[in-house]
């Protein structure tokens, strides 16, 4: 298959934790992809990540964008830089993959969308759950009518723990974590739009950080225009590992996805039965991280839009921002208001 | 065991669906219990139910309460009559088992509680989930510290369908259905009290009944004074059967309960793997319905309070009433206000 | 239901472990049954068991058989006494329920069958697995064609441990334990007959008892006349509890049954996921023990043959005896030879 | 990681079904591997497979072995050619990966082992189950003492169907299919050796092929020198897909592995609960096929023996051959005899 096709050369911007993981996936698991370049403004960071893969390293981000041997850009920088980097990549005429959130505000998001539209480049956003075998099968089953009219939904994320909670921005649980759940819920109820959210959040894991504003536990109820209600829920401290699940219930039945088992091993002893659970996001979701980058390569090659775009990112971001407004208002808020 | 002990003679008031089920359970599955009498104000209803069991039949409810061969009363009448019947049974000096909700308002509830206290009789309320093996094991595990500090909870009820939705009172989903979930959530987070609820509800199953006020789909978020958030969720139309589940997540881990499998049979064919699901509440919960009546007999015999009382019923009712207030207010309401 | 029907008064012979369990089940869980009498030749044993249930006690077994207030007999005595007791009960004109094995040899078995036939009484044998919800659903699914032509089968029994291994007769694993599996396999492949068995067995749990002949671990392969092969497997020492499972595979698919979970509780902690397993046969199989006695009462009342009879017991016994012959011959033996 | 390391260039011999699958895995999923060459004696077969990957194609197998840009050889040719090809590859001084069975007789096997020993090259054999996450976790758990002393084992393979059964050699079920189970059982009971096998087999899937000698259904009992008994079981026609499972029971507990679910999706409808099953060996086992080739590359790079070798292949082959002898003898046979 790959032969007549030249490899797609990817330039990665941002050599942090997720950038390091994506670099390895690109190099080792994505057929037809080459990790051509890494850029990071922190001196030496790009080189450290690039070197073992034989990729070029840049401290100057624009230099990577301008490099003629970079066919597409993968943005894994700090979230606050995403909008500017999308705009810059679009300016360089390069297709873009950007980690979520693609922007921090709707104004920013619209600027990024306008830039990619003006440049005629594509923008894929890192909602990897859509590429998980279980979530994808759920989506297909729902499209097939397996649950009938959607009435009740649930999506949750439980992280085994933040490396440095004190350094985490206050609203992270909505903009970085639950945004995955919001996208999943919007995607699994196709044709419907969120009209209202109620969000409540607290610092239960690290109460001492509540004064800094860090919220580590949250519950959200979304009301859709078709009447469906969705619950999204997150915690930054799951003792048993990384936990991502979803449930969609409707007039014709229910689908559930998410299974944290590390392998098919089951152990039965004097203590009863047991199995081990996946402990990190990369372990749990490695195949979906791979599949979204396979989609990037395919979309770039075929010159087509990826299956998850900046428009999807905007919808999920609007819900996340409405959640923040809801917590501040201590009550439900319309999603349309938040979008204004 | 039973020999030196005389059987406990139960008088059942209310020969409807749940009364019929309880009568059969008393007669067939509760050691040491005798279905001594059935009363129902509808002419002939008591006789039809009583006859096969050799029980006495009364159209006059007070006559059953006054019968000297009735040791304790099981109230399975219409919910709106519960308070009066508890008061009357207390007046007759009989221990009482009453189906949920034990009353429709807090004023009524307090009247019922005062009556049983004054009479020195016991009042057990039909929160049968506490007697389900899975729920009981969850409660024990939580008490044992299995989840650490409770942070996120979930409880749900999905009914396969109402026999006659048009006849169902508007707020039934909160007062009759979710009240089970509220009790379960309060019981599984011992030591904590609900301080606020947010409820949203709709007529998604039978939109044509929305004008009559019947709500068939609801989602509730409860905030506890320990910071824990609980989600309760209900629907009146589950295509796959009766579905009762709970999940409690905390600083040390998670427990889940509820497994709708009809038996251990698993079938693998060209269509994949399958198993059948329990289709009705009695099928799914038969062992817990039995166990709560075993507890009634034990408590009556031992002259002690049952393990679930009218105080528990009041707490769950306060949450249900706060939910109604929340739907009406379109926003979160304090539970204490609702209790006033 | 029970009213116009007089209760069926059961006389239990044998006040050992299983007799004690059956007595309690009869008294507490079988509607329409009364534990009328208990007999045991060991002085005082009958009285100790009978007293709390208000049943009559006999040290003389024949006296129980002759008692006019005993409608049917439940034999839970030592296996070696089963044949004589069936013959005696038939002589007394009483319907019989006998624990497995109904006899120790085919000659004995034929004598028992002849006696009940001559007396015109019914004989039910204690193959309780047939009454387990999972096994019953498997049987129905197979009859329904769910697996097509049966090709490969499996049945296993793992006991958590013998109370007094030194007192256990040598071939117990075949005649007492695997006989359940043999009946299940014959029942789940209706229309087919076993033609050959290969059995291998060893003393792995208690090697020090190998000289006494006690075999505690066994594997059997049965070849049926339709070509299907079945594996039966047993151990007397399962660290995790009582384990009973079956699997039937055929041209159209597979069914599996057996699920040792104690309840629906699942626990997730830093050690992973866990659930507790049933620890004893009565705990695991209580509902099937109850259901077989419900069947006894129904068959006695309706004057019909029970759904599992002495003919079934003879077929399973023939397989068990062929297994012993196979171990002794160190090779496969024809089942017909063993039956001669 | 890969940078300072040159890629390992693999030459594949045999462009059939499994060769085609391995080629794709090498090209797309094995970091550090390059599919450098493909050879197949059938005209055009090598070129068709090689072309899309940009690999060299040879109709002359020796030419591939002699190619200086081939670092190691992957043999996926017909089983009857394996021995000769291993010998030839060893003669060319190339490390070898060979699909199972590595030879068809012990004489051949010993010749192959002698050749690789003499040449000082390594030989890895395609027992991919060892690289499955579940099987690997089971092995680790057993080594860790999770089951105590091994007493009862089970391993099974159910294939969804042979493409052309009429072309399949008679003993294939033992030499090609169950050989996986034999290796798994030997590996999961480390330190023990098989001393006797009893095998029974039949043509139940395609009875019309029985005259050609094709056996499509088999059951094997292996007795180990530590007393453990293992059952291996295979069928060539599983309606529900590819099914690979194992179970190891011992004095301290049990482990099970194998879970045919296609994804984490569970569907609940009016028909009950369902999930889809993996339908082919490549779908079910793709990660283990990948991992064994990752191990090949690592072993070649590090100049070390792979974790599964020709010695392991010889042990499994001895069991397979003993099974054939057992079927022919219609009784148990010693494994040592078969090894002679």
Short mmCIF file of C-alpha atoms in Angstrom, two decimals, chain A residues 44-240:
data_model
loop_
_atom_site.label_atom_id
_atom_site.label_comp_id
_atom_site.label_asym_id
_atom_site.label_seq_id
_atom_site.Cartn_x
_atom_site.Cartn_y
_atom_site.Cartn_z
CA UNK A 44 16.86 22.06 24.04
CA UNK A 45 13.42 20.54 24.45
CA UNK A 46 12.86 19.97 20.75
CA UNK A 47 16.30 18.47 20.24
CA UNK A 48 15.90 16.02 23.10
CA UNK A 49 12.69 14.69 21.67
CA UNK A 50 13.71 14.84 17.99
CA UNK A 51 17.12 13.24 18.20
CA UNK A 52 16.27 9.57 18.71
CA UNK A 53 13.83 9.72 15.83
CA UNK A 54 16.26 11.47 13.49
CA UNK A 55 13.90 14.41 13.23
CA UNK A 56 14.93 18.02 12.77
CA UNK A 57 14.72 20.20 15.88
CA UNK A 58 13.67 23.85 16.09
CA UNK A 59 13.56 26.27 18.99
CA UNK A 60 11.85 28.72 16.64
CA UNK A 61 8.30 27.52 16.00
CA UNK A 62 7.90 29.55 12.82
CA UNK A 63 10.96 27.83 11.40
CA UNK A 64 9.21 24.49 11.63
CA UNK A 65 6.10 25.93 10.00
CA UNK A 66 8.21 27.26 7.15
CA UNK A 67 10.23 24.07 6.66
CA UNK A 68 9.54 22.73 3.16
CA UNK A 69 9.93 19.13 4.33
CA UNK A 70 7.02 19.39 6.78
CA UNK A 71 3.76 18.35 5.13
CA UNK A 72 1.49 18.87 8.13
CA UNK A 73 1.69 20.22 11.65
CA UNK A 74 0.81 18.52 14.92
CA UNK A 75 0.22 21.04 17.72
CA UNK A 76 0.80 19.70 21.21
CA UNK A 77 1.87 22.96 22.80
CA UNK A 78 0.27 24.69 25.76
CA UNK A 79 -3.47 25.16 25.26
CA UNK A 80 -3.22 28.92 25.52
CA UNK A 81 -0.96 28.93 22.46
CA UNK A 82 -3.19 26.74 20.31
CA UNK A 83 -5.11 29.52 18.56
CA UNK A 84 -2.00 31.45 17.55
CA UNK A 85 -0.29 28.30 16.33
CA UNK A 86 -3.27 27.25 14.23
CA UNK A 87 -3.35 30.70 12.68
CA UNK A 88 0.38 30.59 12.02
CA UNK A 89 0.24 27.08 10.55
CA UNK A 90 -2.63 28.12 8.32
CA UNK A 91 -0.55 31.12 7.28
CA UNK A 92 2.18 28.69 6.27
CA UNK A 93 -0.38 26.73 4.25
CA UNK A 94 0.01 23.56 6.28
CA UNK A 95 -2.78 21.17 7.32
CA UNK A 96 -3.10 21.15 11.09
CA UNK A 97 -3.76 18.63 13.82
CA UNK A 98 -4.28 20.41 17.15
CA UNK A 99 -4.75 18.92 20.57
CA UNK A 100 -7.85 19.90 22.47
CA UNK A 101 -8.90 22.51 23.35
CA UNK A 102 -8.24 24.09 19.96
CA UNK A 103 -8.70 27.50 21.60
CA UNK A 104 -9.52 28.92 25.01
CA UNK A 105 -12.38 31.24 23.98
CA UNK A 106 -14.96 31.30 21.24
CA UNK A 107 -13.44 34.49 19.89
CA UNK A 108 -10.09 32.76 19.56
CA UNK A 109 -11.76 29.69 18.14
CA UNK A 110 -13.51 31.73 15.48
CA UNK A 111 -10.23 33.40 14.61
CA UNK A 112 -8.59 30.01 14.17
CA UNK A 113 -11.47 28.71 12.08
CA UNK A 114 -11.38 31.79 9.88
CA UNK A 115 -7.64 31.40 9.38
CA UNK A 116 -7.83 27.77 8.25
CA UNK A 117 -10.81 28.53 6.03
CA UNK A 118 -9.01 31.49 4.45
CA UNK A 119 -5.89 29.42 3.90
CA UNK A 120 -7.85 26.45 2.60
CA UNK A 121 -6.08 24.07 4.99
CA UNK A 122 -7.70 21.43 7.11
CA UNK A 123 -7.88 21.41 10.91
CA UNK A 124 -8.25 18.20 12.87
CA UNK A 125 -8.73 18.36 16.64
CA UNK A 126 -7.55 15.71 19.10
CA UNK A 127 -10.83 14.15 20.16
CA UNK A 128 -9.28 10.72 20.16
CA UNK A 129 -12.23 8.97 21.77
CA UNK A 130 -14.01 9.05 18.44
CA UNK A 131 -11.29 6.68 17.21
CA UNK A 132 -11.55 4.23 20.06
CA UNK A 133 -12.99 0.92 18.81
CA UNK A 134 -15.74 0.93 21.43
CA UNK A 135 -16.78 4.56 20.95
CA UNK A 136 -16.68 4.16 17.17
CA UNK A 137 -18.83 1.03 17.41
CA UNK A 138 -21.26 2.89 19.68
CA UNK A 139 -21.50 5.73 17.19
CA UNK A 140 -22.18 3.30 14.38
CA UNK A 141 -24.76 1.41 16.44
CA UNK A 142 -26.57 4.63 17.34
CA UNK A 143 -26.56 5.74 13.71
CA UNK A 144 -28.00 2.32 12.95
CA UNK A 145 -30.89 2.95 15.33
CA UNK A 146 -29.74 0.65 18.13
CA UNK A 147 -30.98 3.00 20.85
CA UNK A 148 -33.83 4.71 19.00
CA UNK A 149 -34.46 8.30 20.08
CA UNK A 150 -31.70 9.34 22.50
CA UNK A 151 -33.05 10.27 25.94
CA UNK A 152 -30.32 9.87 28.57
CA UNK A 153 -26.57 9.97 28.10
CA UNK A 154 -23.51 9.70 30.28
CA UNK A 155 -19.83 10.27 29.69
CA UNK A 156 -17.09 10.31 32.27
CA UNK A 157 -13.39 10.81 32.66
CA UNK A 158 -11.49 9.81 35.73
CA UNK A 159 -7.82 10.61 35.71
CA UNK A 160 -5.50 8.72 38.04
CA UNK A 161 -3.89 11.94 39.18
CA UNK A 162 -2.34 15.19 38.12
CA UNK A 163 1.44 15.40 38.19
CA UNK A 164 1.50 18.91 39.61
CA UNK A 165 -1.98 20.03 40.68
CA UNK A 166 -0.74 23.35 42.00
CA UNK A 167 0.32 24.32 38.46
CA UNK A 168 -3.01 23.46 36.88
CA UNK A 169 -5.23 26.36 35.78
CA UNK A 170 -8.57 26.65 37.64
CA UNK A 171 -11.02 25.62 34.92
CA UNK A 172 -8.92 22.81 33.50
CA UNK A 173 -11.47 20.16 34.42
CA UNK A 174 -13.89 21.72 31.92
CA UNK A 175 -11.59 22.99 29.18
CA UNK A 176 -9.08 20.14 29.12
CA UNK A 177 -10.76 17.10 30.57
CA UNK A 178 -14.52 17.24 30.20
CA UNK A 179 -14.15 18.73 26.74
CA UNK A 180 -13.50 15.14 25.64
CA UNK A 181 -16.81 14.12 27.21
CA UNK A 182 -18.64 17.06 25.66
CA UNK A 183 -17.39 16.14 22.22
CA UNK A 184 -18.29 12.50 22.77
CA UNK A 185 -21.80 13.38 23.91
CA UNK A 186 -22.39 15.76 20.99
CA UNK A 187 -21.07 13.18 18.56
CA UNK A 188 -23.16 10.35 20.01
CA UNK A 189 -26.39 12.36 19.73
CA UNK A 190 -26.06 13.46 16.12
CA UNK A 191 -28.52 16.05 14.91
CA UNK A 192 -29.16 17.44 18.36
CA UNK A 193 -27.72 20.61 19.87
CA UNK A 194 -27.04 21.47 23.49
CA UNK A 195 -29.31 24.23 24.73
CA UNK A 196 -28.52 24.44 28.44
CA UNK A 197 -25.96 23.24 30.93
CA UNK A 198 -25.88 22.95 34.67
CA UNK A 199 -22.44 22.42 36.17
CA UNK A 200 -21.21 21.95 39.68
CA UNK A 201 -17.59 21.51 40.65
CA UNK A 202 -15.44 21.34 43.72
CA UNK A 203 -11.94 20.73 45.06
CA UNK A 204 -12.43 17.38 46.76
CA UNK A 205 -9.19 15.72 45.79
CA UNK A 206 -7.00 18.62 46.84
CA UNK A 207 -9.14 20.88 49.04
CA UNK A 208 -6.05 22.88 49.89
CA UNK A 209 -5.95 24.08 46.28
CA UNK A 210 -9.51 25.35 46.31
CA UNK A 211 -8.28 28.84 47.07
CA UNK A 212 -6.15 28.80 43.95
CA UNK A 213 -9.34 27.98 42.12
CA UNK A 214 -8.42 24.48 40.98
CA UNK A 215 -11.54 22.35 40.67
CA UNK A 216 -10.83 18.62 40.60
CA UNK A 217 -14.32 17.10 40.67
CA UNK A 218 -17.21 18.10 38.44
CA UNK A 219 -20.67 17.02 37.35
CA UNK A 220 -22.45 18.53 34.37
CA UNK A 221 -25.99 18.10 33.06
CA UNK A 222 -26.53 19.06 29.43
CA UNK A 223 -30.02 19.53 28.01
CA UNK A 224 -30.28 19.03 24.25
CA UNK A 225 -32.85 20.53 21.90
CA UNK A 226 -34.29 17.06 21.33
CA UNK A 227 -34.98 16.79 25.06
CA UNK A 228 -32.16 14.37 25.76
CA UNK A 229 -30.26 14.92 28.99
CA UNK A 230 -26.59 14.07 29.27
CA UNK A 231 -24.45 13.81 32.37
CA UNK A 232 -20.71 14.38 32.15
CA UNK A 233 -18.56 13.72 35.13
CA UNK A 234 -14.87 14.02 35.91
CA UNK A 235 -12.39 13.55 38.70
CA UNK A 236 -8.67 14.14 38.84
CA UNK A 237 -7.97 11.25 41.16
CA UNK A 238 -9.03 7.70 40.36
CA UNK A 239 -7.22 5.24 42.60
CA UNK A 240 -7.79 2.42 40.14
#
